[in-house]
Coordinates of C-alpha atoms in Angstrom, one line a residue:
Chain A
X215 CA -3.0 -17.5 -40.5
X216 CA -5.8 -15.5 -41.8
X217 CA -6.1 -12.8 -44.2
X218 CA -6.7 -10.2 -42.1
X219 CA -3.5 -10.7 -40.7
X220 CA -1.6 -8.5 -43.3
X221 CA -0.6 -5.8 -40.7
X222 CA 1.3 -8.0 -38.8
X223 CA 2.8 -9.5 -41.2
X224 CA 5.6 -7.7 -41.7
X225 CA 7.4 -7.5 -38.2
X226 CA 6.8 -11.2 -38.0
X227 CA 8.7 -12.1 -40.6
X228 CA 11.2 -9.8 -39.7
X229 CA 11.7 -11.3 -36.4
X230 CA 11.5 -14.8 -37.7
X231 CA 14.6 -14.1 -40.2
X232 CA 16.8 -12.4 -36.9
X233 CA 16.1 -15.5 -35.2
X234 CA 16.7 -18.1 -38.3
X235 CA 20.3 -16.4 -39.2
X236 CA 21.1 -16.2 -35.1
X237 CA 20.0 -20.0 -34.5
X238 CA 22.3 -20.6 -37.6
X239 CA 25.0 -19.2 -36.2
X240 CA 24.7 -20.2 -33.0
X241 CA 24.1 -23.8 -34.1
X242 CA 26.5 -23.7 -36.6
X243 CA 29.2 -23.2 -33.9
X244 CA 27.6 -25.5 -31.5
X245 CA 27.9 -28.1 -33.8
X246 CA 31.1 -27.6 -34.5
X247 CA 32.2 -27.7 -30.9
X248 CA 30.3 -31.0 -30.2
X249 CA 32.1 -32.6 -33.6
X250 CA 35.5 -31.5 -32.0
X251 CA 34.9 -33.8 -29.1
X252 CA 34.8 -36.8 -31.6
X253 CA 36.9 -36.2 -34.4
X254 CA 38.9 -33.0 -36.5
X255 CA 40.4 -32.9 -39.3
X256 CA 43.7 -33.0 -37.8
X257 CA 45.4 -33.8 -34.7
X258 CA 45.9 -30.2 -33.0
X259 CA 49.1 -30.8 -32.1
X260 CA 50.2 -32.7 -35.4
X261 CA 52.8 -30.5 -37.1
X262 CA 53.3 -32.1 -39.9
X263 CA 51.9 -29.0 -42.7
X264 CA 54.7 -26.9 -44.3
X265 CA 54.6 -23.6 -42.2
X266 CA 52.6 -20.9 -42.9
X267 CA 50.5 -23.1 -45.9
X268 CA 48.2 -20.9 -47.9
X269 CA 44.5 -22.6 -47.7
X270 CA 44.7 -25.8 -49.9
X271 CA 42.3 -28.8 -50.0
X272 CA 44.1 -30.5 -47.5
X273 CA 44.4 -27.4 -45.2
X274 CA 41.2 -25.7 -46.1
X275 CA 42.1 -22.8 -43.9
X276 CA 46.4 -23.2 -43.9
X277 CA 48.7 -23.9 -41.3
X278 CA 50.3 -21.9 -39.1
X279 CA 54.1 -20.9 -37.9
X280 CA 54.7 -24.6 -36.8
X281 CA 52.6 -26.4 -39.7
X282 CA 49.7 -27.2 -38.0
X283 CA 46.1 -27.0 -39.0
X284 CA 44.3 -23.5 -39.1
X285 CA 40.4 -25.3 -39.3
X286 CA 41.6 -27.8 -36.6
X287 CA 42.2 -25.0 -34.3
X288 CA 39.5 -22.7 -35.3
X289 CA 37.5 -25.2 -34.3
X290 CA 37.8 -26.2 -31.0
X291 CA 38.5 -22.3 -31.0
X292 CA 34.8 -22.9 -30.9
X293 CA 34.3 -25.1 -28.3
X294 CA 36.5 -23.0 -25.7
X295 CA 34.1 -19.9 -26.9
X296 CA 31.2 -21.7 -26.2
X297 CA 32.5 -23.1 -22.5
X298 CA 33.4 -19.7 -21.6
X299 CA 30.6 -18.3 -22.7
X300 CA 27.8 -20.7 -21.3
X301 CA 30.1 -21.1 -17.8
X302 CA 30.5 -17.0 -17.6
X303 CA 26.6 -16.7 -18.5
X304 CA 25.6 -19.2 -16.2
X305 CA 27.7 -18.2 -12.6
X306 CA 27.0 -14.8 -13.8
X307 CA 22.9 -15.5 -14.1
X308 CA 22.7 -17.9 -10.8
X309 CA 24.6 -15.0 -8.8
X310 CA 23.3 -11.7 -10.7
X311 CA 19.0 -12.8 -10.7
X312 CA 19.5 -14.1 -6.9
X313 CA 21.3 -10.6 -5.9
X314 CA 18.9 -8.4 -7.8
X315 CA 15.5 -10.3 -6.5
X316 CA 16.5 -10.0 -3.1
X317 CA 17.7 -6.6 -3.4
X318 CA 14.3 -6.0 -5.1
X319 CA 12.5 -7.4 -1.5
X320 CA 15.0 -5.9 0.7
X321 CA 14.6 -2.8 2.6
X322 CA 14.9 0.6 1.6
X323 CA 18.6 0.8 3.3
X324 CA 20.0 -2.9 2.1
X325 CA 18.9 -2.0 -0.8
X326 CA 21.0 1.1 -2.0
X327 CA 23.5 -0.6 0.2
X328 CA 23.0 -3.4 -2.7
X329 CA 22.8 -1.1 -5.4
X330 CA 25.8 1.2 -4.6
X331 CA 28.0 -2.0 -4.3
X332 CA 26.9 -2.9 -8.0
X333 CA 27.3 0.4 -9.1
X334 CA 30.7 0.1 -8.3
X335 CA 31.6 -3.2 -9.2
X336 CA 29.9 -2.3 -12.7
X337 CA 32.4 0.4 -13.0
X338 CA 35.3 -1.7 -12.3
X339 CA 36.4 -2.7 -15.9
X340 CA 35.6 -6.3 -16.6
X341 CA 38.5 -7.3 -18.2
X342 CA 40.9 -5.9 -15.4
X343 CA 38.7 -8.2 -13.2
X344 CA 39.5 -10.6 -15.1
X345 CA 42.7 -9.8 -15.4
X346 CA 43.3 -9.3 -11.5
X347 CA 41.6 -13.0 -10.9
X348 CA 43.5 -14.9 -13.4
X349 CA 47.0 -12.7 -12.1
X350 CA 46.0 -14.0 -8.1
X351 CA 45.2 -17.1 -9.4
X352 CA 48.6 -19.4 -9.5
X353 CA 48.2 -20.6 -13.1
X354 CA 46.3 -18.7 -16.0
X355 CA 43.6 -21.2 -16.3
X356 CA 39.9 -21.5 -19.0
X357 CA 38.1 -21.7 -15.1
X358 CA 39.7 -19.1 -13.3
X359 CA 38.6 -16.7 -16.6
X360 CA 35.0 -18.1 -16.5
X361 CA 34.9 -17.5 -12.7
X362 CA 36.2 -13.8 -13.4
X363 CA 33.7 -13.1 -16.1
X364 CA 31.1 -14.5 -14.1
X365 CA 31.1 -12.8 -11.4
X366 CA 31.6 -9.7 -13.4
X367 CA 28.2 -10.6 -14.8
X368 CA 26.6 -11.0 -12.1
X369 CA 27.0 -7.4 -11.3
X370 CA 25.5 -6.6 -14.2
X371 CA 22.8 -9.2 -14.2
X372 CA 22.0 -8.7 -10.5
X373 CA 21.4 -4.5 -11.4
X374 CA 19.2 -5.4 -13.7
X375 CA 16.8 -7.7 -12.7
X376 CA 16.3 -5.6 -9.5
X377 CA 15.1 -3.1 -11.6
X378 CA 13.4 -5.3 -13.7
X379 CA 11.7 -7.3 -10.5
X380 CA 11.3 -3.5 -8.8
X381 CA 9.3 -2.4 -11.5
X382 CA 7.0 -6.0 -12.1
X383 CA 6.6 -5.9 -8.4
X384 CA 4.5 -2.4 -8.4
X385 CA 1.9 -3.9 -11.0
X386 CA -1.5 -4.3 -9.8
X387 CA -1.6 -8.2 -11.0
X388 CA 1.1 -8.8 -8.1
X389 CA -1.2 -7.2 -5.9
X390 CA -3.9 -9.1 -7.6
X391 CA -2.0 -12.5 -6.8
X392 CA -1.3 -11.8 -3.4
X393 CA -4.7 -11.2 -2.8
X394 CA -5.7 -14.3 -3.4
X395 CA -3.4 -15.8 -1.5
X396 CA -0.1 -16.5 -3.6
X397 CA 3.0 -16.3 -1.4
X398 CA 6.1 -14.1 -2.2
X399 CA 8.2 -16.9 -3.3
X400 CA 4.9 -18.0 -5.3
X401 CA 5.1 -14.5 -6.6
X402 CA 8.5 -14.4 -7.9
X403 CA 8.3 -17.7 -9.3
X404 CA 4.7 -17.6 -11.4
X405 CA 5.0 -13.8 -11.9
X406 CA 8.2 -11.9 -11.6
X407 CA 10.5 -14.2 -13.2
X408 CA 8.5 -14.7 -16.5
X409 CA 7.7 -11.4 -16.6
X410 CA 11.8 -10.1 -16.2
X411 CA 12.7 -13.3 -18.6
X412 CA 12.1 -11.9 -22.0
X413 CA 14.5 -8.3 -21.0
X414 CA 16.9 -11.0 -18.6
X415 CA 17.5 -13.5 -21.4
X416 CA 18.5 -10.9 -24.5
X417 CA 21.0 -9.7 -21.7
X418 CA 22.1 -12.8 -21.3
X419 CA 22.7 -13.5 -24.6
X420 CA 24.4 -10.1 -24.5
X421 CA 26.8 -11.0 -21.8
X422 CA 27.5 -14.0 -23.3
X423 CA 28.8 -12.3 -26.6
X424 CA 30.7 -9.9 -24.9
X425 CA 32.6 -12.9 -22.3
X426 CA 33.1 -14.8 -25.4
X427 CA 34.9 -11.5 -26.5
X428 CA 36.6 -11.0 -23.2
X429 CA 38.0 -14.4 -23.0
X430 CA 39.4 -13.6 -26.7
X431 CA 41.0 -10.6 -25.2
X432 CA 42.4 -12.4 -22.4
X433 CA 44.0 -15.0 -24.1
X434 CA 45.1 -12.4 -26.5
X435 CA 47.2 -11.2 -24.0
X436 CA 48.0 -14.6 -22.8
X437 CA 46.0 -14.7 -20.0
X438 CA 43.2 -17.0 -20.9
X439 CA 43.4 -20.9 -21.7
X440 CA 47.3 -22.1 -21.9
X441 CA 48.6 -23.8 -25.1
X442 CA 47.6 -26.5 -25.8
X443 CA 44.3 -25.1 -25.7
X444 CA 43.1 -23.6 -28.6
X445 CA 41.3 -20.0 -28.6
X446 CA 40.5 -17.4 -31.1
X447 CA 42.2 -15.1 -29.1
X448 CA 45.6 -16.5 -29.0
X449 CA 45.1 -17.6 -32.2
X450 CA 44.6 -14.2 -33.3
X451 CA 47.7 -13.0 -31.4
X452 CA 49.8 -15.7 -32.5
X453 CA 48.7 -14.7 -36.3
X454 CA 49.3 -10.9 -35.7
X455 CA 53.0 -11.0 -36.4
X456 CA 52.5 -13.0 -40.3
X457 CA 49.2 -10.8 -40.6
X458 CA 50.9 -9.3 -43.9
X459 CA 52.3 -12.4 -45.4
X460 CA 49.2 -15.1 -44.1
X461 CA 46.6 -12.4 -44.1
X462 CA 44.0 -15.8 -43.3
X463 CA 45.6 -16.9 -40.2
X464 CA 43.8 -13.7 -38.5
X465 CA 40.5 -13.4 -40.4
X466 CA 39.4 -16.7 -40.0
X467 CA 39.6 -17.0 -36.2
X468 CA 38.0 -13.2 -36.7
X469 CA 35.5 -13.9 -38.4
X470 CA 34.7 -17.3 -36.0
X471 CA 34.7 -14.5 -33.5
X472 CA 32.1 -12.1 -35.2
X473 CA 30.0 -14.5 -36.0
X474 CA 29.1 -16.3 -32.8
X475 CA 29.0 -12.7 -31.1
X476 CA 26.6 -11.7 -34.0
X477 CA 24.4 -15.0 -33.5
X478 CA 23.7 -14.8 -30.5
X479 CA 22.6 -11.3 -30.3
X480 CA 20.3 -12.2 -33.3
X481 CA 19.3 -15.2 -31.4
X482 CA 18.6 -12.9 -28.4
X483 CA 16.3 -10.9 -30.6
X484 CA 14.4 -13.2 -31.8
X485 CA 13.5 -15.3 -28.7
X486 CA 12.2 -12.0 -26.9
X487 CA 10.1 -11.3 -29.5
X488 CA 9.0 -15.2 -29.9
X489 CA 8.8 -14.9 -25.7
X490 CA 6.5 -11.9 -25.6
X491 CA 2.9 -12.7 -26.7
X492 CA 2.1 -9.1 -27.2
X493 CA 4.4 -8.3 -29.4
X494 CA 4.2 -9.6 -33.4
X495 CA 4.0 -13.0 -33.4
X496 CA 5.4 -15.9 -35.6
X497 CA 2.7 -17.7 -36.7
Chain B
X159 CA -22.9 -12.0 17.2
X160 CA -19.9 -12.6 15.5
X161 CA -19.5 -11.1 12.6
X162 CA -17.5 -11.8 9.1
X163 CA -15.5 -8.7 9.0
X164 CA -15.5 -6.5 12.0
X165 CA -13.8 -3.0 11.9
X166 CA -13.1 -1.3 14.7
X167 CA -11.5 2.5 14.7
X168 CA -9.3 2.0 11.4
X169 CA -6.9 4.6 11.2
X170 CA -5.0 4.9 8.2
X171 CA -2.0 7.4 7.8
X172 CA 1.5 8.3 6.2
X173 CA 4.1 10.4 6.3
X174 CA 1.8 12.3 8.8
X175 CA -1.3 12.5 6.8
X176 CA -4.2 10.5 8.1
X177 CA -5.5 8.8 5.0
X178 CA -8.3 6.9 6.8
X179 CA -9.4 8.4 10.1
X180 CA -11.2 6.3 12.9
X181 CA -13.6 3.9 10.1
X182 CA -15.7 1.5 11.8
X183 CA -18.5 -1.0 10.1
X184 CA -19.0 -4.8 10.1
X185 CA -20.5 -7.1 7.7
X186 CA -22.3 -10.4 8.5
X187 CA -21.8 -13.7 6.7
X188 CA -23.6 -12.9 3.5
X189 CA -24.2 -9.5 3.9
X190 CA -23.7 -6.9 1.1
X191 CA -22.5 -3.2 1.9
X192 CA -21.5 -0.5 -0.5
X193 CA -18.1 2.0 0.5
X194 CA -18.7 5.2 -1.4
X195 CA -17.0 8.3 -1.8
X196 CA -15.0 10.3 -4.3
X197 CA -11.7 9.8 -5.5
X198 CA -8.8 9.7 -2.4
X199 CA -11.8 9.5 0.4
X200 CA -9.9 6.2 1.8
X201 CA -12.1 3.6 0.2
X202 CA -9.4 1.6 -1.7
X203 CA -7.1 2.0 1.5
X204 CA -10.1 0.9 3.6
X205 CA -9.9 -2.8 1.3
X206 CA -6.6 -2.9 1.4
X207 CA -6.1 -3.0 4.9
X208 CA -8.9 -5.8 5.5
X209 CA -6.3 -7.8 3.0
X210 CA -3.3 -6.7 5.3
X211 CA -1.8 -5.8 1.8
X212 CA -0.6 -2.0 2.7
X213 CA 2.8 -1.1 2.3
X214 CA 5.3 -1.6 4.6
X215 CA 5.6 2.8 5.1
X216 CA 1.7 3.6 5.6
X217 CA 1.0 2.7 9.4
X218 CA -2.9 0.6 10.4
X219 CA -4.0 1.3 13.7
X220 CA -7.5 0.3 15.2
X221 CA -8.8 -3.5 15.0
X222 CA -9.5 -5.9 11.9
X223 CA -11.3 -8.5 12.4
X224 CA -11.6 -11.1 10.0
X225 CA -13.0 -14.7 9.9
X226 CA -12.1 -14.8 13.8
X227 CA -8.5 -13.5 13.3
X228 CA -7.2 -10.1 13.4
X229 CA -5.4 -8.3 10.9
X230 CA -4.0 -5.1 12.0
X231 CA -0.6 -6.2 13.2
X232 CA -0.2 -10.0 12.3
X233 CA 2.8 -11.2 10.4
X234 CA 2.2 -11.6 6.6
X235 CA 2.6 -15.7 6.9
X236 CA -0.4 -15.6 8.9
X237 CA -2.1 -13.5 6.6
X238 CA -1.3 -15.0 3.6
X239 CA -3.6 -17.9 4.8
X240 CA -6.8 -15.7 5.4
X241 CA -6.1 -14.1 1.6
X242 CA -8.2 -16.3 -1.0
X243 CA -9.6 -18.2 2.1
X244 CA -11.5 -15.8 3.8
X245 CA -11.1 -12.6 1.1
X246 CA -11.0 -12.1 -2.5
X247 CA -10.8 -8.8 -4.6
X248 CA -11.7 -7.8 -7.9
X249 CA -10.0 -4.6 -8.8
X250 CA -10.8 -1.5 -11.1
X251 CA -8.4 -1.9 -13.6
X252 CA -9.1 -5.3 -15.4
X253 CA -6.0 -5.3 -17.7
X254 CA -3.5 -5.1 -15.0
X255 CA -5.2 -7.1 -12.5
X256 CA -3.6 -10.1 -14.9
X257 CA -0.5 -10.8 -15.9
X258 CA -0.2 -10.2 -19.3
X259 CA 2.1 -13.1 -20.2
X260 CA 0.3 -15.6 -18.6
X261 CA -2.2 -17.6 -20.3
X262 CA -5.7 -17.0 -18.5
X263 CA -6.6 -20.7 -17.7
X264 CA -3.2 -20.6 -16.3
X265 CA -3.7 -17.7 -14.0
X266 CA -7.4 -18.8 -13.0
X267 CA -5.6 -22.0 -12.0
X268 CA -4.1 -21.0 -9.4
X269 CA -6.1 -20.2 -7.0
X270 CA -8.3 -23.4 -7.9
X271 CA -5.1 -25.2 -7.2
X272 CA -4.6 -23.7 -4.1
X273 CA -8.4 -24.4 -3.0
X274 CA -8.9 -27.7 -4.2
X275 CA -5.7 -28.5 -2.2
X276 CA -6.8 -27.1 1.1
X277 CA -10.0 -28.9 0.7
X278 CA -9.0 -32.0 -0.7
X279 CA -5.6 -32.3 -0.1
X280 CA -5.2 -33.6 -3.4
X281 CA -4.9 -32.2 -6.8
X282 CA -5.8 -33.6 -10.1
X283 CA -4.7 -31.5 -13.3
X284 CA -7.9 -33.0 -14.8
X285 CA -10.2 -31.7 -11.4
X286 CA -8.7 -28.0 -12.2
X287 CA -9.1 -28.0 -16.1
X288 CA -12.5 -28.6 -15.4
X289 CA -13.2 -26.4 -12.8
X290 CA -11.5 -23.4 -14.6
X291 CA -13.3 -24.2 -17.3
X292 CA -16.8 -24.4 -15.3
X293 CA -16.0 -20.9 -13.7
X294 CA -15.2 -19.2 -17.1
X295 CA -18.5 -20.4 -18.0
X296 CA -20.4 -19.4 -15.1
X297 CA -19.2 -15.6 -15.6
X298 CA -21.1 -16.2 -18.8
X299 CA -17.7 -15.8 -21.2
X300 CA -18.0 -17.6 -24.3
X301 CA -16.4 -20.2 -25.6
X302 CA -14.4 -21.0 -22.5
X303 CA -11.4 -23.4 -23.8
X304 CA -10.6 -20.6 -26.1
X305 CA -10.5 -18.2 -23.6
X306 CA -8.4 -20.3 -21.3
X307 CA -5.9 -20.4 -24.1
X308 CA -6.1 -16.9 -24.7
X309 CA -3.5 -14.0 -23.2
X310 CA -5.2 -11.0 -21.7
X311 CA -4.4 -8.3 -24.4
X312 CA -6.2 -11.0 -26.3
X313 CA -9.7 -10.3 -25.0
X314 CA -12.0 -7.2 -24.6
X315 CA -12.1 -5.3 -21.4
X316 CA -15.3 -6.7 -19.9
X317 CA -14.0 -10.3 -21.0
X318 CA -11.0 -9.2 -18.3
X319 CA -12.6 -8.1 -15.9
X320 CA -15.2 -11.8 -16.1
X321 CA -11.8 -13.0 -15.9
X322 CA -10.7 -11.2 -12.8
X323 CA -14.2 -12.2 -11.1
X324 CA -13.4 -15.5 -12.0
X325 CA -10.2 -15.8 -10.5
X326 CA -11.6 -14.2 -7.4
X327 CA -14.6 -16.7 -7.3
X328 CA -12.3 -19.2 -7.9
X329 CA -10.9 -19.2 -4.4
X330 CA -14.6 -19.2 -3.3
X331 CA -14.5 -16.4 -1.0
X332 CA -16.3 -15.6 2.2
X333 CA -16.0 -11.8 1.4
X334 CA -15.6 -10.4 -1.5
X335 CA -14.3 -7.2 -1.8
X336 CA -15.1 -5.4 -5.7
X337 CA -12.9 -2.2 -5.8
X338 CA -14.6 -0.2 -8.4
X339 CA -15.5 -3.3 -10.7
X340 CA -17.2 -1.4 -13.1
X341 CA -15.7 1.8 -13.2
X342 CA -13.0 1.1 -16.0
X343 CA -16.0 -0.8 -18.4
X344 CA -18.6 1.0 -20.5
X345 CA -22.2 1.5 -19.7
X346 CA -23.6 -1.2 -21.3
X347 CA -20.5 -3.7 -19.8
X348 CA -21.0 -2.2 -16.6
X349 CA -24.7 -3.0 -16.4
X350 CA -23.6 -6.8 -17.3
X351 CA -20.8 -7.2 -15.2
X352 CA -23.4 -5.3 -12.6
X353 CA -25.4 -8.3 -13.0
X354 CA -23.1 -11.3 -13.1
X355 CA -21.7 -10.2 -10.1
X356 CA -25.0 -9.3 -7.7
X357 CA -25.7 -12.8 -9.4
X358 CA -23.1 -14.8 -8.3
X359 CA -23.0 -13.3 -4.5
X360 CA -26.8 -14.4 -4.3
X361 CA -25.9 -17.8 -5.9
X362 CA -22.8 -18.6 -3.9
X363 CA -23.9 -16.4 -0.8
X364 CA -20.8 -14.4 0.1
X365 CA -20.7 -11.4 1.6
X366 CA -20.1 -8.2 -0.7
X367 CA -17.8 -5.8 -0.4
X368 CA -18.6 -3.1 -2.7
X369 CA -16.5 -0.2 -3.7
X370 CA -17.7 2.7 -5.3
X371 CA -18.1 6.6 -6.3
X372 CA -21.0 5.8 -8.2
X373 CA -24.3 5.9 -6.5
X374 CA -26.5 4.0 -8.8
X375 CA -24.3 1.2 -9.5
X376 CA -23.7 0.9 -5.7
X377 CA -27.9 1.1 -4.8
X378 CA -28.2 -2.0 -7.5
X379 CA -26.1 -4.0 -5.8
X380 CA -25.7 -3.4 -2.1
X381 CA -28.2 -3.3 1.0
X382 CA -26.0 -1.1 3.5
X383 CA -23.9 1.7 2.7
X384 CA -21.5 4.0 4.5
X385 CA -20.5 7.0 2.6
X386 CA -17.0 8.0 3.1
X387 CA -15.2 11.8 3.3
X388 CA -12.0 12.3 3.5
X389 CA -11.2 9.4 5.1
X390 CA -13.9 10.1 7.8
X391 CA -17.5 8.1 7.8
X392 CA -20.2 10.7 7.1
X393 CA -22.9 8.2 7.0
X394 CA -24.1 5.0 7.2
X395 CA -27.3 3.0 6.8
X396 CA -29.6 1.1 4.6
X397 CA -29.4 2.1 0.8
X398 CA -33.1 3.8 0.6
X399 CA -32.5 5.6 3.7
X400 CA -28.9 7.2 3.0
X401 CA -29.9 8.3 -0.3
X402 CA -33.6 8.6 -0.4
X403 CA -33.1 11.1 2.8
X404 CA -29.2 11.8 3.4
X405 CA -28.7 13.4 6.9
X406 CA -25.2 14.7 6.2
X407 CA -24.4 17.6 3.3
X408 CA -22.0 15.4 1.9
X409 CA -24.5 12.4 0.4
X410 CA -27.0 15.0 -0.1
X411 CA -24.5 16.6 -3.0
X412 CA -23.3 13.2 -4.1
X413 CA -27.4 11.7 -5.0
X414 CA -27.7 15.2 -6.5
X415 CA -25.0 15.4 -8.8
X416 CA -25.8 11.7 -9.5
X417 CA -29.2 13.0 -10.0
X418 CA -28.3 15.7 -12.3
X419 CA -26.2 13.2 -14.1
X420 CA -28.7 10.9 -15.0
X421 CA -31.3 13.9 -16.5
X422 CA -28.3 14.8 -18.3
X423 CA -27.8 11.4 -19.9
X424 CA -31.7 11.2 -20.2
X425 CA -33.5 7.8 -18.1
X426 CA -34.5 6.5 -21.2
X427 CA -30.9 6.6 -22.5
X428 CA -29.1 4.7 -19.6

């Protein structure tokens, strides 16, 4: 803005860029995902390429083992990432900042009661979690995935922002608050929760990279979404057999992969340092 | 007489220490009395426990008696409606007495809100920009809409701690309790803030509460002091008396070292 400014300068633009190539990304797929709703380029079931097609202008990407359309795939590949990802985020987020704010008021015993419980559940591995849902589950299903990954998010979620809440709770401006006569609810509401939201969200973004990963896994190991329901994972696992003959059929739902994961944690990045006033600011 | 804030044998203590032993003073409606004392003599614990804002594992014992309602073992509900009403505080530390990531109009707001909706029952956004506005300018900040807009990293300290007096004055107070107001400024803010705030109580009529180790800033300010050791009330009595002719050892060391200070620093220089 002015020219005095030059110190901060740098950082600013910096975080801008993060944020530019992670709202890209992001967007990028998003778009994607809503397109597949209206229109592809083929018919996901349509069969009708020769089998294993090298990438041509009428399959931009190739076919796979039954003829069908690699970018038709890939992309509502897309849209089940982003479902899993925004469902897994969200129960996980509802369930983990409700947990970890009451565990943050409760008393001393509740509370390591609270905190032991996530301890373990946080060691559980997520993905046999997963695994153990969608198994009791009677069929392997996109929801019974999200509802695994969400919940082991919550844990996650819900040791965080107690530690987060914990910590804004002891500043002097929540005592400052309360003096003049802002309830506890008030208090979590005006003060705790925008002050744990900048450290909450970039986890969140986190979390959802890493359930957009999980789910990939999962159906990788055909426990995720069943066919007809394209996903990067089974995609990949379907490709892993032609990997040396149709090298594409695996990087391309790879690099789908990589790239949301990457965008969002960019994205993350960025809207922290956007969300915090006192760090460098975009101007 | 019934007075504003009555206390009766406050005893504060945890984990077997006694923090605040057997404390007991009142202050009229309008009245202004100075808490002095060194460093862990009980004086903050002494305001907090007139705000029932103690943590739950340091015990009150005796009788608070504020506005007509007692403190010392009521449910935090009930409390909650005395804090802003009947009490407001304005503490040492002016940079995290606000939240730093909310905008100051926003957080002086609040309590307006609050106020303008016990008294009026209704709340305008318009009636609260102004009045926000109107206190920033009565603690004499300048430009007020651009401090409203500001964050608090975004000001100077003694622009903070106007800030902090605002918000206080913004529930308009019966008592205000000022827990070392000055002590984290410079001299020269000091002396300012000093003067907006013996200002305003005279203006608005509260009663002060006033918090300090500082003799000087505490006789400029206050009429009635009670020196405090230890937890345990040395002395107590009208400003001239307690230091112009202090009964107990204590006060006689503090006004000497503050006198010692003060030919130190040279009069002329202060």
């Amino acid at each position: 803005m002015t020219a005095l400014d030059l110190s901060s300068d740098r950082p600013a633009r910096r975080h801008s860029l993060a944020l530019s190539i992670g709202l890209a990304l992001v967007g990028l797929n998003v778009a994607v995902a809503i397109l597949t709703l209206f229109c592809t380029p083929y018919d996901p079931l349509n069969a009708s390429g020769g089998r294993l097609e090298a990438p041509s202008l009428l399959h931009w990407v190739g076919t796979d083992r039954l003829g069908r359309d690699y970018l038709t795939q890939i992309m509502i590949g897309a849209r089940t990432a982003l479902i899993v990802g925004t469902g897994a985020v969200a129960i996980g987020a509802s369930i983990g900042v409700t947990l970890g704010i009451l565990a943050a008021f409760a008393t001393r015993l509740l509370d390591d009661v609270m905190a032991a419980t996530l301890d373990i559940l946080i060691a559980f591995p997520t993905l046999l979690l997963a695994m153990l849902v969608v198994a009791a589950s009677d069929s392997a299903s996109l929801w019974s995935a999200i509802l695994a990954l969400g919940l082991a998010i919550s844990a996650i979620v819900a040791r965080l922002t107690r530690i987060l809440a914990k910590r804004v709770l002891r500043q002097d401006y929540i005592i400052a608050s309360r003096t003049s006569g802002t309830s506890w609810p008030g208090v979590v509401v005006r003060h705790v929760l925008p002050n744990i939201w900048p450290t909450l969200s970039v986890n969140f973004a986190l979390q959802f990279g890493l359930a957009v990963i999980a789910e990939a896994s999962l159906s990788y190991l055909g426990l995720g979404a069943p066919p007809p329901n394209a996903s990067w994972g089974r995609l990949l696992q379907e490709a892993q057999g032609t990997v040396y003959t149709a090298p594409v059929g695996a990087i391309a739902p790879g690099i789908a992969l990589v790239a949301l994961v990457i965008g969002m944690n960019l994205l993350a990045d960025g809207l922290r340092d956007v969300g915090d006033p006192t760090r460098g600011r975009s101007r | 007489m019934s007075a504003l804030l009555s206390v009766q044998g406050l005893t504060v203590s945890t984990g077997g220490k006694t923090l605040v032993s057997d404390v007991s003073f009142s202050i009229g409606s309008g009245e202004r009395m100075g808490l002095i004392g060194e460093s862990g003599s009980g004086k903050s614990m002494t305001a907090m426990a007139i705000t029932g804002l103690l943590p739950a594992n340091i015990s009150v014992t005796g009788s608070i008696m504020l506005d007509g309602q007692e403190v010392v073992g009521t449910d935090d509900k009930h409390l909650n409606r005395l804090r802003g009403v009947a009490t407001a505080v304005v503490f040492q530390e002016p940079l995290t007495a606000l939240d730093p990531l909310m905008k100051i109009g926003k957080q002086i707001a609040e309590p307006v809100r609050r106020r303008l909706a016990r008294e009026q029952g209704r709340v305008t956004r318009l009636a609260v920009d102004r009045e926000v506005l109107d206190l920033l300018d009565k603690v004499a900040l300048p430009q007020p809409e651009r401090i409203a807009n500001a964050y608090p990293h975004e000001v100077s300290g003694g622009q903070r701690q106007r800030v902090a007096i605002a918000m206080a004055l913004a529930c308009r107070p019966k008592l205000l309790i000022a827990d070392e107001p000055t002590t984290a400024l410079d001299v020269t803010t000091q002396a300012e803030i000093l003067k907006l705030l013996d200002g305003l109580v005279r203006e608005t009529g509260m009663a002060l509460l006033f918090i300090s180790h500082d003799l000087p800033v505490v006789a400029e300010v206050v009429e009635r002091v009670m020196v405090l050791r230890d937890g345990i009330a040395v002395e107590e009595g009208a400003v001239a008396d307690v230091f112009g002719n202090p009964s107990h050892d204590y006060t006689q060391t503090l006004v000497d070292a503050a006198r010692v200070f003060d030919e130190a620093l040279g009069r002329t220089g202060s």
